[in-house]
Amino acid sequence: MNHLFIANWKMNLSLKEAEVLCREIDLLRDSKSDIIICSPELYILPLKEKFSSICFANQNVSEIKENFGAYTGETSAYMLAQQGIKYAIIGHSERRKLFGETNETVKAKAENCLQAGLTPIICLGEDSINRKKGDYLEFIGEQILHSISKTDKEVIIAYEPIWSIGTGVVPTSEQIKEVARYIGKIIEEHGLLENGFKLVYGGSVSSENIRDILSVAEISGVLIGKASLDREEFFKIFQGE
Ligand code: 13P
């Protein structure tokens, strides 16, 4: 199975820098790895035009049901799909924390993606308080039940423990496996994703820990933040899998 390497650039890079990075990725990537670049929305179309063999994704979509309308600042999943964009990150913890997104918002956004033909990359994961208290599995279970609707379409789930994002602290492969199995169990018990799903891990992924993370059989790939902005580190990650 090809592993999935999803680069979440967040609100970083100039368009010029993004082009340089894409050029290098285009030259150096191999056929064993599937790469998805989640660039700032403004850059997707010019990058897609120049690098037609790279898959680009958005970092968000609107929760509004309509495809068009008087919703200043919003971009519908339909608009993205019309431009040939196939994926969008939904419910990243930064959006939940800084922009007040709830499980219900995430559910609406994911449904809009599915309706438009986009594959949502739905992020979830506990914070350090849940982890220390020991109720992280229940917390993740609640996130799943309230943010994922029943569908037979393709869905990617990203397990991103908040305590690991940008901290350099990474769960052990045993800890990842425990959560991965729990996610699979809840989804199966509730018959949510009829055709299965891909599970990726995100949080301080680096060339040092990539082997350990991908050694977990339930993990199909990784969602990479900071390290995806560093050309050498990004290559080491997908070459060192
Ligand atoms: P870091 O890899 O910088 O910890 O970020 C992870 C992340 O938020 C990916 O979506």
Short mmCIF file of C-alpha atoms and ligand atoms in Angstrom, two decimals:
data_model
loop_
_atom_site.label_atom_id
_atom_site.label_comp_id
_atom_site.label_asym_id
_atom_site.label_seq_id
_atom_site.Cartn_x
_atom_site.Cartn_y
_atom_site.Cartn_z
CA MET A 1 0.00 0.00 0.00
CA ASN A 2 1.21 3.50 -0.83
CA HIS A 3 1.46 5.69 2.21
CA LEU A 4 -0.23 9.07 2.13
CA PHE A 5 1.88 12.14 2.91
CA ILE A 6 -0.34 15.17 3.46
CA ALA A 7 1.50 18.46 3.80
CA ASN A 8 -0.44 21.08 5.77
CA TRP A 9 1.33 24.33 5.00
CA LYS A 10 -1.12 26.31 7.17
CA MET A 11 -0.78 30.13 6.64
CA ASN A 12 2.84 29.98 5.47
CA LEU A 13 5.08 30.73 2.46
CA SER A 14 4.96 33.36 -0.26
CA LEU A 15 3.64 32.22 -3.64
CA LYS A 16 7.22 32.24 -4.95
CA GLU A 17 8.43 30.04 -2.10
CA ALA A 18 5.47 27.73 -2.62
CA GLU A 19 6.37 27.38 -6.30
CA VAL A 20 9.99 26.55 -5.47
CA LEU A 21 8.90 23.87 -3.00
CA CYS A 22 6.41 22.37 -5.47
CA ARG A 23 9.06 22.25 -8.20
CA GLU A 24 11.34 20.25 -5.94
CA ILE A 25 8.55 17.95 -4.82
CA ASP A 26 7.59 17.38 -8.44
CA LEU A 27 11.18 16.44 -9.34
CA LEU A 28 12.04 14.30 -6.37
CA ARG A 29 8.93 12.43 -5.30
CA ASP A 30 8.71 8.74 -6.07
CA SER A 31 5.84 6.57 -7.17
CA LYS A 32 5.58 4.76 -3.80
CA SER A 33 4.21 7.79 -1.98
CA ASP A 34 1.00 9.69 -2.51
CA ILE A 35 1.47 13.36 -1.70
CA ILE A 36 -1.27 15.90 -1.09
CA ILE A 37 -0.33 19.55 -0.59
CA CYS A 38 -2.72 21.67 1.48
CA SER A 39 -1.55 25.11 0.44
CA PRO A 40 -3.09 28.47 1.37
CA GLU A 41 -6.33 28.73 -0.64
CA LEU A 42 -5.13 31.72 -2.66
CA TYR A 43 -2.22 29.73 -4.09
CA ILE A 44 -4.03 26.55 -5.11
CA LEU A 45 -5.06 27.55 -8.63
CA PRO A 46 -1.75 29.10 -9.76
CA LEU A 47 0.13 26.12 -8.30
CA LYS A 48 -2.25 23.61 -9.86
CA GLU A 49 -1.82 25.32 -13.21
CA LYS A 50 1.99 24.96 -13.02
CA PHE A 51 2.21 21.56 -11.33
CA SER A 52 -0.57 19.49 -12.83
CA SER A 53 0.74 16.19 -11.48
CA ILE A 54 0.67 17.31 -7.83
CA CYS A 55 -2.54 16.90 -5.84
CA PHE A 56 -3.59 20.10 -4.01
CA ALA A 57 -6.13 20.38 -1.23
CA ASN A 58 -7.77 23.21 0.65
CA GLN A 59 -7.40 23.76 4.40
CA ASN A 60 -11.09 24.51 4.95
CA VAL A 61 -14.54 24.75 3.33
CA SER A 62 -17.69 26.68 4.20
CA GLU A 63 -20.28 25.15 6.51
CA ILE A 64 -23.05 26.91 4.54
CA LYS A 65 -25.17 24.40 2.63
CA GLU A 66 -25.63 26.50 -0.49
CA ASN A 67 -23.10 26.42 -3.30
CA PHE A 68 -23.37 30.20 -3.86
CA GLY A 69 -24.82 33.10 -1.92
CA ALA A 70 -24.34 36.22 0.16
CA TYR A 71 -21.74 34.78 2.52
CA THR A 72 -18.79 37.16 2.57
CA GLY A 73 -15.42 35.48 2.82
CA GLU A 74 -16.70 31.93 2.35
CA THR A 75 -15.66 29.30 -0.21
CA SER A 76 -18.08 26.45 -0.84
CA ALA A 77 -17.00 22.86 -1.30
CA TYR A 78 -18.83 23.02 -4.63
CA MET A 79 -16.57 25.88 -5.83
CA LEU A 80 -13.47 23.89 -4.91
CA ALA A 81 -14.79 20.79 -6.65
CA GLN A 82 -15.57 22.84 -9.77
CA GLN A 83 -11.87 23.78 -9.86
CA GLY A 84 -10.79 20.13 -9.71
CA ILE A 85 -9.79 20.14 -6.03
CA LYS A 86 -10.34 16.74 -4.50
CA TYR A 87 -9.61 17.07 -0.77
CA ALA A 88 -10.12 19.53 2.08
CA ILE A 89 -8.95 19.50 5.68
CA ILE A 90 -11.88 19.85 8.04
CA GLY A 91 -11.95 20.55 11.77
CA HIS A 92 -8.26 21.06 12.37
CA SER A 93 -7.69 21.75 16.08
CA GLU A 94 -6.42 25.24 15.22
CA ARG A 95 -9.78 26.02 13.62
CA ARG A 96 -11.67 24.44 16.50
CA LYS A 97 -9.69 26.49 19.03
CA LEU A 98 -9.16 29.81 17.24
CA PHE A 99 -12.30 30.01 15.12
CA GLY A 100 -14.81 28.32 17.40
CA GLU A 101 -15.51 25.33 15.19
CA THR A 102 -17.57 22.67 16.95
CA ASN A 103 -18.18 19.02 16.11
CA GLU A 104 -21.45 20.17 14.51
CA THR A 105 -19.62 22.69 12.30
CA VAL A 106 -17.18 19.98 11.31
CA LYS A 107 -20.03 17.63 10.46
CA ALA A 108 -21.71 20.27 8.25
CA LYS A 109 -18.45 20.99 6.47
CA ALA A 110 -17.70 17.31 5.92
CA GLU A 111 -21.21 16.75 4.55
CA ASN A 112 -20.72 19.66 2.14
CA CYS A 113 -17.47 18.09 0.95
CA LEU A 114 -19.11 14.71 0.37
CA GLN A 115 -22.06 16.30 -1.41
CA ALA A 116 -19.69 18.20 -3.74
CA GLY A 117 -17.48 15.17 -4.41
CA LEU A 118 -14.54 16.23 -2.24
CA THR A 119 -12.89 13.84 0.22
CA PRO A 120 -12.86 15.42 3.68
CA ILE A 121 -9.78 14.96 5.83
CA ILE A 122 -11.50 15.15 9.21
CA CYS A 123 -9.17 16.03 12.08
CA LEU A 124 -9.75 14.97 15.65
CA GLY A 125 -7.74 14.30 18.77
CA GLU A 126 -7.55 14.98 22.47
CA ASP A 127 -5.72 17.74 24.36
CA SER A 128 -3.21 17.22 27.13
CA ILE A 129 -5.89 17.52 29.83
CA ASN A 130 -7.92 14.62 28.40
CA ARG A 131 -4.73 12.63 28.01
CA LYS A 132 -3.67 13.21 31.62
CA LYS A 133 -7.16 12.58 32.99
CA GLY A 134 -7.28 9.35 31.01
CA ASP A 135 -10.63 10.03 29.33
CA TYR A 136 -9.14 10.64 25.87
CA LEU A 137 -10.84 7.68 24.23
CA GLU A 138 -14.28 8.86 25.36
CA PHE A 139 -13.41 12.36 24.12
CA ILE A 140 -12.40 11.03 20.70
CA GLY A 141 -15.50 8.82 20.60
CA GLU A 142 -17.69 11.90 21.16
CA GLN A 143 -15.86 13.78 18.42
CA ILE A 144 -16.48 10.93 15.99
CA LEU A 145 -20.14 10.49 16.83
CA HIS A 146 -20.86 14.21 16.54
CA SER A 147 -18.71 15.12 13.57
CA ILE A 148 -18.93 12.16 11.19
CA SER A 149 -22.13 11.25 9.37
CA LYS A 150 -23.01 7.93 7.83
CA THR A 151 -21.69 7.67 4.29
CA ASP A 152 -20.42 5.22 1.72
CA LYS A 153 -18.10 7.85 0.23
CA GLU A 154 -14.36 8.20 0.79
CA VAL A 155 -13.32 9.84 4.07
CA ILE A 156 -9.89 10.35 5.61
CA ILE A 157 -9.62 10.71 9.38
CA ALA A 158 -6.58 12.46 10.83
CA TYR A 159 -5.75 11.59 14.42
CA GLU A 160 -3.92 14.69 15.66
CA PRO A 161 -3.44 14.78 19.43
CA ILE A 162 -3.34 18.49 20.28
CA TRP A 163 -0.51 17.99 22.77
CA SER A 164 1.67 16.77 19.94
CA ILE A 165 1.00 19.54 17.39
CA GLY A 166 4.02 21.82 17.11
CA THR A 167 5.55 20.53 20.35
CA GLY A 168 8.02 17.88 19.19
CA VAL A 169 6.29 15.41 21.55
CA VAL A 170 4.98 12.37 19.71
CA PRO A 171 2.86 9.52 21.08
CA THR A 172 4.46 6.08 21.10
CA SER A 173 3.41 3.64 18.43
CA GLU A 174 1.49 1.77 21.16
CA GLN A 175 -0.45 4.92 22.02
CA ILE A 176 -1.21 5.58 18.36
CA LYS A 177 -2.31 1.99 17.90
CA GLU A 178 -4.66 2.16 20.89
CA VAL A 179 -6.43 5.24 19.51
CA ALA A 180 -6.43 3.90 15.94
CA ARG A 181 -8.14 0.69 17.06
CA TYR A 182 -10.64 2.62 19.12
CA ILE A 183 -11.53 4.88 16.18
CA GLY A 184 -12.03 1.79 13.99
CA LYS A 185 -14.22 0.16 16.66
CA ILE A 186 -16.51 3.19 17.14
CA ILE A 187 -16.92 3.68 13.41
CA GLU A 188 -17.76 0.05 12.88
CA GLU A 189 -20.12 -0.21 15.85
CA HIS A 190 -22.10 2.76 14.59
CA GLY A 191 -21.91 1.74 10.92
CA LEU A 192 -20.65 5.21 9.98
CA LEU A 193 -18.25 4.73 7.09
CA GLU A 194 -19.65 1.91 5.01
CA ASN A 195 -16.67 1.63 2.72
CA GLY A 196 -14.05 2.00 5.42
CA PHE A 197 -11.72 4.94 5.80
CA LYS A 198 -8.07 5.86 5.80
CA LEU A 199 -6.54 6.92 9.08
CA VAL A 200 -3.54 9.25 9.10
CA TYR A 201 -1.54 10.52 12.06
CA GLY A 202 -0.54 14.18 12.58
CA GLY A 203 1.53 15.98 15.22
CA SER A 204 5.29 16.70 15.13
CA VAL A 205 5.92 14.18 12.33
CA SER A 206 9.62 14.19 11.42
CA SER A 207 12.24 12.06 9.70
CA GLU A 208 13.16 10.78 13.19
CA ASN A 209 9.76 9.33 14.03
CA ILE A 210 8.23 8.48 10.64
CA ARG A 211 9.19 4.80 10.73
CA ASP A 212 7.68 4.29 14.15
CA ILE A 213 4.46 6.02 13.19
CA LEU A 214 4.06 4.08 9.94
CA SER A 215 4.86 0.83 11.72
CA VAL A 216 1.32 0.98 13.13
CA ALA A 217 -0.68 -1.16 10.70
CA GLU A 218 -3.86 0.92 11.10
CA ILE A 219 -2.05 4.10 10.00
CA SER A 220 -2.18 4.79 6.25
CA GLY A 221 -0.15 7.98 6.24
CA VAL A 222 0.73 11.23 7.95
CA LEU A 223 -0.42 14.84 8.13
CA ILE A 224 2.70 16.97 8.36
CA GLY A 225 2.80 20.58 9.55
CA LYS A 226 6.08 22.38 10.13
CA ALA A 227 8.33 19.70 8.63
CA SER A 228 6.48 19.93 5.29
CA LEU A 229 7.80 23.48 4.84
CA ASP A 230 11.39 22.31 5.02
CA ARG A 231 12.33 20.73 1.71
CA GLU A 232 15.07 18.45 3.05
CA GLU A 233 13.10 17.29 6.05
CA PHE A 234 10.00 16.64 3.94
CA PHE A 235 12.00 14.46 1.54
CA LYS A 236 13.62 12.60 4.38
CA ILE A 237 10.16 11.88 5.74
CA PHE A 238 8.74 10.36 2.61
CA GLN A 239 11.94 8.65 1.59
CA GLY A 240 12.62 7.30 5.04
CA GLU A 241 9.21 5.72 5.53
P1 13P B 1 3.21 19.91 13.18
O1 13P B 1 3.68 18.83 12.26
O2 13P B 1 3.87 21.23 12.96
O3 13P B 1 3.21 19.47 14.61
O4 13P B 1 1.67 20.20 12.81
C1 13P B 1 0.79 19.14 12.70
C2 13P B 1 -0.45 19.61 12.11
O5 13P B 1 -1.14 20.46 12.68
C3 13P B 1 -0.81 19.10 10.79
O6 13P B 1 -2.11 19.41 10.46
#
